[in-house]
Amino acid sequence: MALLTEPKPSFRPPAPTPRQNPPSTLQMMRIVYRNPLELWGEPSYNEPWIFVTGGIGGPLLIANDPGLIRHVLVDNAKNYKMARVRQKILRPILRDGLLTAEGEVWRRSRKAMAPVFTPRHIAGFAGPMLEKATTFAERYEQAIGGRVDVSRDMTMLTFDILAETLFSGEVAGEPEGFAHQVDRLFETMGRVDPLDLLGAPDWLPRITRILGRNSLAFFRGIVARTMDMRKEKLASEDSEAPEDFLTLLLRAEGPDGLTREEIEDNIITFIGAGHETTARALGWTIYCLANLPEERERIEDEIDAVLAREPDPVNWLDDMPFTRAAFEEAMRLYPPAPSINREAIQNDFYADLEIPKGAQVLVMPWTVHRHRKLWDDPEAYIPSRFHPENRDRIGRFQYLPFGAGPRVCIGATFAMQEAVIALAVLMSRYRFDLLPETNPWPVQKLTTQPQGGLPMRVTRR
Ligand code: HEM
């Protein structure tokens, strides 16, 4: 019998096919180094949890079940610390920044930083976000009809926005040099080294990290001088300091707040955690929408209507539910932080599952967001899942782009506001279309990156 209505076109963006057989140890190390997303087999997308013993890094638990995830990240969070491998990669760069701090230092820092991330301050960043996005978008005027790399461009855009909200452009030294150092630093240092997986001792040099050391020293020098410049300004009566992250963090300095070193660590943490993540999700959103022109038109209409009546970008996140949904669905399929890693401090139980002390626990938004038992048609890009009338059907612990529990992303509201403002500015003016060479492949580095970039054609709408 013929269908009365044609099924809506759907789009299944690229992703590795689940493995049918587990890899050998050697294969595994190679895959982990190249692209951990290619490691997971059918069970990882079907089972509530997988417990592996006898592996190279000790017992490993892959947690997909929302109840188990809630147990690890919220209900019994105090029994789980940041995983060894993650700390080995990130701590040399971020030290006691909020992402890598633990115990008392983390507790004190998180509390000291709460006043920095208030809704009032985030709303105060909407203006600079709009300004930077608008200036950035104007560059496309020179590229109309031509090819641009949307992935690289989104990194530049979110970096501009972050630099503005962090320092208001008041950086010691050359701003271009600064952006370049950031790229080098995270390219060379933010990698999983096979020696870390093997649990090799710290004194064994990691080739993946040696290269980044000079960058790190240079970079920390710039941040320290930038802080000094601002401190002078804050102390001076003649000049007014901007109300940006740097001023807010410096205000949190004190015996119950942050130390000078921790402020430096947190600035580097914000740079590390706060722009590439949003950039990846923006890039994947624009790519997915180019594959669904009808959906894209609907969003363009929404943006046009809101821009015509609401000039204040603070309200756009609430006023543009379709735009927001497109971004949230892109973060489901391509979670910018594809894995949240923990280690059990003491033996623990969940239902009939025993989690031994020292077990590595992986809560992977990558597999949870694509889990067959949690989602209909999990591989398809369907933004309407996140429309207001459907949103309540998505459980809190089946969708975790920003994590959950006490260590939930502190920048989530900032990122959502920024994303909708950036999409509104770009999509109100331009269209990005696929080219024959637009063939991104998702690769897990620190974030979920499109290998091959996102070469696309930009035209004026
Ligand atoms: C789309 C953008 C973003 C995504 C997907 C994202 C994702 C995450 C996730 C999953 C965590 C939890 C990690 C864990 O539990 O192990 C996290 C933590 C964190 N994020 Fe984000 N993030 C984003 C944007 C930002 C921005 C814009 C900032 C800062 C301006 C930021 C700063 C942080 C910090 C400091 C933490 C550590 C919080 C803590 O441990 O107390 N993130 N983020």
Short mmCIF file of C-alpha atoms in Angstrom, two decimals, residues 77-399:
data_model
loop_
_atom_site.label_atom_id
_atom_site.label_comp_id
_atom_site.label_asym_id
_atom_site.label_seq_id
_atom_site.Cartn_x
_atom_site.Cartn_y
_atom_site.Cartn_z
CA ALA A 77 30.21 11.52 42.63
CA LYS A 78 32.46 11.76 45.68
CA ASN A 79 33.70 8.23 44.97
CA TYR A 80 34.97 9.18 41.50
CA LYS A 81 37.98 11.29 40.64
CA MET A 82 39.23 12.46 37.27
CA ALA A 83 40.72 9.55 35.32
CA ARG A 84 44.48 9.03 35.25
CA VAL A 85 44.93 9.25 31.48
CA ARG A 86 42.91 12.45 31.19
CA GLN A 87 44.88 14.08 33.98
CA LYS A 88 48.18 13.05 32.41
CA ILE A 89 47.21 14.72 29.18
CA LEU A 90 45.66 17.86 30.59
CA ARG A 91 47.32 18.62 33.92
CA PRO A 92 50.72 19.61 32.50
CA ILE A 93 48.92 22.34 30.54
CA LEU A 94 46.04 23.36 32.80
CA ARG A 95 47.54 22.54 36.24
CA ASP A 96 45.04 23.66 38.89
CA GLY A 97 42.52 25.13 36.48
CA LEU A 98 38.95 24.10 37.23
CA LEU A 99 38.87 21.31 34.64
CA THR A 100 41.85 19.46 36.15
CA ALA A 101 41.80 20.56 39.82
CA GLU A 102 40.69 17.98 42.38
CA GLY A 103 39.63 17.80 46.04
CA GLU A 104 39.83 20.94 48.16
CA VAL A 105 41.42 23.08 45.44
CA TRP A 106 38.57 22.25 43.05
CA ARG A 107 35.88 22.90 45.69
CA ARG A 108 37.31 26.29 46.64
CA SER A 109 37.86 27.29 42.99
CA ARG A 110 34.40 26.24 41.83
CA LYS A 111 32.85 28.28 44.64
CA ALA A 112 35.08 31.26 43.92
CA MET A 113 34.11 31.10 40.27
CA ALA A 114 30.36 30.96 40.75
CA PRO A 115 30.12 34.80 40.77
CA VAL A 116 32.02 34.90 37.47
CA PHE A 117 29.42 32.80 35.64
CA THR A 118 26.21 34.41 36.93
CA PRO A 119 23.35 34.86 34.43
CA ARG A 120 23.92 38.63 34.67
CA HIS A 121 27.55 38.35 33.60
CA ILE A 122 26.79 35.87 30.81
CA ALA A 123 24.05 38.21 29.56
CA GLY A 124 26.63 41.02 29.66
CA PHE A 125 28.74 39.05 27.16
CA ALA A 126 25.93 38.92 24.55
CA GLY A 127 26.86 42.37 23.18
CA PRO A 128 30.56 41.55 22.64
CA MET A 129 29.55 38.15 21.16
CA LEU A 130 27.30 39.89 18.61
CA GLU A 131 29.92 42.47 17.78
CA LYS A 132 32.66 39.89 17.21
CA ALA A 133 30.38 37.60 15.20
CA THR A 134 29.29 40.52 13.01
CA THR A 135 32.87 41.67 12.35
CA PHE A 136 33.86 38.09 11.63
CA ALA A 137 30.95 37.49 9.23
CA GLU A 138 31.95 40.52 7.17
CA ARG A 139 35.07 38.65 6.07
CA TYR A 140 32.84 36.35 4.02
CA GLU A 141 32.02 39.29 1.73
CA GLN A 142 35.43 38.70 0.16
CA ALA A 143 34.69 35.00 -0.36
CA ILE A 144 31.21 35.08 -1.90
CA GLY A 145 30.76 32.23 -4.38
CA GLY A 146 34.07 30.74 -3.28
CA ARG A 147 35.28 28.01 -0.99
CA VAL A 148 35.79 28.50 2.74
CA ASP A 149 36.74 26.07 5.48
CA VAL A 150 33.86 26.38 7.92
CA SER A 151 35.64 24.27 10.51
CA ARG A 152 38.71 26.50 10.64
CA ASP A 153 36.56 29.62 10.45
CA MET A 154 34.43 28.61 13.43
CA THR A 155 37.59 28.09 15.49
CA MET A 156 38.70 31.60 14.55
CA LEU A 157 35.29 33.05 15.34
CA THR A 158 34.95 31.41 18.75
CA PHE A 159 38.54 32.33 19.55
CA ASP A 160 37.79 35.99 18.71
CA ILE A 161 34.74 35.85 20.97
CA LEU A 162 36.61 34.19 23.81
CA ALA A 163 39.56 36.59 23.57
CA GLU A 164 37.12 39.49 23.69
CA THR A 165 35.17 38.17 26.67
CA LEU A 166 38.38 37.15 28.46
CA PHE A 167 40.61 40.16 27.91
CA SER A 168 38.58 42.67 25.86
CA GLY A 169 41.43 42.59 23.36
CA GLU A 170 43.93 43.78 25.99
CA VAL A 171 46.52 41.04 25.53
CA ALA A 172 50.25 41.54 26.10
CA GLY A 173 52.02 41.20 22.75
CA GLU A 174 50.58 40.50 19.31
CA PRO A 175 47.01 39.10 19.21
CA GLU A 176 47.82 37.08 16.03
CA GLY A 177 50.86 35.50 17.67
CA PHE A 178 48.69 34.62 20.64
CA ALA A 179 46.12 32.74 18.54
CA HIS A 180 48.90 30.85 16.78
CA GLN A 181 50.48 29.78 20.10
CA VAL A 182 47.11 28.48 21.32
CA ASP A 183 46.76 26.32 18.21
CA ARG A 184 50.28 24.90 18.55
CA LEU A 185 49.91 24.23 22.22
CA PHE A 186 46.78 22.13 21.97
CA GLU A 187 47.85 20.42 18.76
CA THR A 188 51.08 19.13 20.29
CA MET A 189 50.07 18.64 23.90
CA GLY A 190 46.48 17.56 23.92
CA ARG A 191 47.06 14.04 22.66
CA VAL A 192 46.73 10.63 24.18
CA ASP A 193 50.25 9.23 24.31
CA PRO A 194 50.46 5.42 23.98
CA LEU A 195 52.81 5.44 26.98
CA ASP A 196 50.04 6.89 29.15
CA LEU A 197 47.73 4.06 28.18
CA LEU A 198 50.36 1.55 29.16
CA GLY A 199 50.69 3.28 32.53
CA ALA A 200 54.41 4.02 31.90
CA PRO A 201 56.15 6.00 34.67
CA ASP A 202 56.13 9.80 34.44
CA TRP A 203 59.91 10.12 34.00
CA LEU A 204 59.71 8.40 30.59
CA PRO A 205 59.52 11.30 28.12
CA ARG A 206 56.37 11.49 25.97
CA ILE A 207 57.27 12.46 22.41
CA THR A 208 53.79 13.88 21.96
CA ARG A 209 54.46 16.40 24.71
CA ILE A 210 58.07 17.46 24.34
CA LEU A 211 57.16 19.56 21.31
CA GLY A 212 54.58 21.54 23.25
CA ARG A 213 56.83 22.63 26.11
CA ASN A 214 58.24 25.75 24.51
CA SER A 215 54.80 26.83 23.41
CA LEU A 216 53.52 26.39 26.93
CA ALA A 217 56.27 28.48 28.54
CA PHE A 218 55.82 31.25 25.97
CA PHE A 219 52.06 31.17 26.37
CA ARG A 220 52.11 31.29 30.16
CA GLY A 221 54.43 34.30 29.89
CA ILE A 222 51.87 36.18 27.79
CA VAL A 223 49.06 35.35 30.21
CA ALA A 224 51.13 36.48 33.22
CA ARG A 225 51.99 39.80 31.55
CA THR A 226 48.37 40.31 30.52
CA MET A 227 47.30 39.80 34.13
CA ASP A 228 49.87 42.34 35.34
CA MET A 229 48.65 44.90 32.81
CA ARG A 230 45.10 44.51 34.00
CA LYS A 231 46.02 44.63 37.67
CA GLU A 232 47.71 47.96 37.06
CA LYS A 233 44.61 49.22 35.32
CA LEU A 234 42.35 48.06 38.13
CA ALA A 235 44.56 49.80 40.67
CA SER A 236 44.73 53.04 38.69
CA GLU A 237 42.10 55.68 39.27
CA ASP A 238 42.46 57.22 35.82
CA SER A 239 41.38 54.29 33.68
CA GLU A 240 38.31 52.07 33.79
CA ALA A 241 38.86 48.32 33.46
CA PRO A 242 36.42 46.31 31.32
CA GLU A 243 33.98 43.91 33.02
CA ASP A 244 35.39 40.80 31.30
CA PHE A 245 36.47 37.34 32.56
CA LEU A 246 39.91 38.66 33.52
CA THR A 247 38.53 41.41 35.76
CA LEU A 248 35.99 39.00 37.26
CA LEU A 249 38.68 36.39 37.96
CA LEU A 250 41.05 38.94 39.47
CA ARG A 251 38.22 40.01 41.77
CA ALA A 252 37.96 36.41 42.95
CA GLU A 253 41.60 36.55 44.16
CA GLY A 254 42.02 36.18 47.92
CA PRO A 255 42.51 33.75 50.83
CA ASP A 256 39.10 32.07 50.32
CA GLY A 257 39.13 32.57 46.58
CA LEU A 258 41.78 31.97 43.94
CA THR A 259 45.55 32.33 44.13
CA ARG A 260 47.44 34.21 41.43
CA GLU A 261 48.65 30.90 39.93
CA GLU A 262 45.11 29.53 39.91
CA ILE A 263 43.85 32.60 38.05
CA GLU A 264 46.55 32.00 35.44
CA ASP A 265 45.64 28.29 35.27
CA ASN A 266 41.97 29.17 34.83
CA ILE A 267 42.61 31.63 32.03
CA ILE A 268 44.47 28.87 30.20
CA THR A 269 41.63 26.46 31.07
CA PHE A 270 38.99 28.79 29.61
CA ILE A 271 41.04 29.08 26.43
CA GLY A 272 41.45 25.28 26.30
CA ALA A 273 37.86 24.38 27.19
CA GLY A 274 35.96 27.38 25.97
CA HIS A 275 36.39 27.90 22.27
CA GLU A 276 37.25 24.79 20.29
CA THR A 277 34.31 22.93 21.85
CA THR A 278 31.79 25.52 20.67
CA ALA A 279 33.57 25.86 17.32
CA ARG A 280 33.25 22.12 16.61
CA ALA A 281 29.55 22.09 17.38
CA LEU A 282 28.95 25.16 15.20
CA GLY A 283 30.83 23.59 12.30
CA TRP A 284 28.90 20.31 12.53
CA THR A 285 25.60 22.23 12.78
CA ILE A 286 26.29 24.19 9.59
CA TYR A 287 27.40 21.01 7.82
CA CYS A 288 24.33 18.99 8.89
CA LEU A 289 21.96 21.79 7.90
CA ALA A 290 23.57 22.02 4.45
CA ASN A 291 22.41 18.43 4.03
CA LEU A 292 18.82 19.28 5.02
CA PRO A 293 17.92 22.40 3.01
CA GLU A 294 14.26 22.36 4.20
CA GLU A 295 15.28 22.45 7.82
CA ARG A 296 17.82 25.13 7.04
CA GLU A 297 15.13 27.31 5.45
CA ARG A 298 12.90 26.91 8.46
CA ILE A 299 15.73 28.13 10.68
CA GLU A 300 16.54 31.01 8.36
CA ASP A 301 12.88 32.09 8.58
CA GLU A 302 13.00 31.90 12.36
CA ILE A 303 16.19 33.97 12.51
CA ASP A 304 14.85 36.59 10.07
CA ALA A 305 11.64 36.97 12.08
CA VAL A 306 13.43 37.33 15.41
CA LEU A 307 16.07 39.74 14.11
CA ALA A 308 13.29 41.93 12.69
CA ARG A 309 11.63 42.37 16.07
CA GLU A 310 14.27 41.76 18.74
CA PRO A 311 17.56 43.63 18.49
CA ASP A 312 18.83 42.49 21.90
CA PRO A 313 20.94 39.31 21.44
CA VAL A 314 20.42 38.37 25.11
CA ASN A 315 16.96 37.10 24.15
CA TRP A 316 17.87 35.16 21.04
CA LEU A 317 18.58 31.86 22.77
CA ASP A 318 15.00 31.76 24.08
CA ASP A 319 13.46 33.27 20.98
CA MET A 320 15.02 30.87 18.46
CA PRO A 321 14.01 27.33 19.47
CA PHE A 322 14.61 25.83 15.99
CA THR A 323 18.10 27.30 15.77
CA ARG A 324 18.91 26.07 19.25
CA ALA A 325 17.52 22.61 18.44
CA ALA A 326 19.72 22.32 15.32
CA PHE A 327 22.76 23.04 17.49
CA GLU A 328 21.69 20.64 20.25
CA GLU A 329 21.10 17.85 17.75
CA ALA A 330 24.56 18.45 16.24
CA MET A 331 26.00 18.11 19.76
CA ARG A 332 24.10 14.84 20.16
CA LEU A 333 25.71 13.30 17.08
CA TYR A 334 29.05 15.03 17.48
CA PRO A 335 29.49 15.77 21.18
CA PRO A 336 32.39 18.25 21.35
CA ALA A 337 33.62 16.46 24.48
CA PRO A 338 33.09 12.85 23.37
CA SER A 339 34.21 11.17 26.60
CA ILE A 340 33.88 11.99 30.30
CA ASN A 341 36.40 9.88 32.23
CA ARG A 342 36.48 8.97 35.91
CA GLU A 343 38.28 6.56 38.24
CA ALA A 344 36.68 4.77 41.23
CA ILE A 345 38.32 5.76 44.53
CA GLN A 346 36.75 2.90 46.56
CA ASN A 347 34.82 -0.25 45.65
CA ASP A 348 31.28 0.66 44.65
CA PHE A 349 28.02 -1.03 43.60
CA TYR A 350 25.27 -0.14 41.21
CA ALA A 351 22.38 -2.66 40.98
CA ASP A 352 24.21 -6.00 40.53
CA LEU A 353 27.31 -4.37 39.10
CA GLU A 354 30.45 -4.26 41.18
CA ILE A 355 32.79 -1.38 40.40
CA PRO A 356 36.20 -2.10 41.91
CA LYS A 357 38.51 0.52 43.34
CA GLY A 358 40.77 1.87 40.57
CA ALA A 359 38.33 1.00 37.75
CA GLN A 360 38.33 3.49 34.90
CA VAL A 361 34.78 4.61 34.13
CA LEU A 362 33.96 6.01 30.71
CA VAL A 363 30.75 7.97 30.34
CA MET A 364 30.86 8.60 26.63
CA PRO A 365 28.41 11.08 25.20
CA TRP A 366 29.52 9.61 21.85
CA THR A 367 27.99 6.17 22.57
CA VAL A 368 25.21 7.33 24.93
CA HIS A 369 23.94 9.83 22.34
CA ARG A 370 23.92 7.11 19.67
CA HIS A 371 22.63 4.31 21.85
CA ARG A 372 20.05 2.05 20.15
CA LYS A 373 17.96 1.58 23.29
CA LEU A 374 17.80 5.28 24.13
CA TRP A 375 17.05 6.93 20.78
CA ASP A 376 14.83 6.33 17.75
CA ASP A 377 16.85 6.28 14.57
CA PRO A 378 19.93 7.27 16.56
CA GLU A 379 22.20 7.92 13.58
CA ALA A 380 19.89 10.41 11.86
CA TYR A 381 20.18 14.16 12.29
CA ILE A 382 16.66 15.15 13.42
CA PRO A 383 16.61 18.57 15.12
CA SER A 384 12.89 18.26 15.99
CA ARG A 385 13.89 15.89 18.81
CA PHE A 386 14.92 19.07 20.62
CA HIS A 387 11.89 21.20 19.76
CA PRO A 388 10.14 22.50 22.89
CA GLU A 389 7.20 20.07 22.58
CA ASN A 390 9.58 17.05 22.43
CA ARG A 391 12.36 18.21 24.72
CA ASP A 392 10.84 16.70 27.89
CA ARG A 393 11.10 13.21 26.40
CA ILE A 394 14.88 13.35 26.50
CA GLY A 395 16.17 12.13 29.86
CA ARG A 396 18.72 14.24 31.74
CA PHE A 397 21.25 11.40 31.70
CA GLN A 398 20.87 10.30 28.09
CA TYR A 399 21.99 13.66 26.69
#
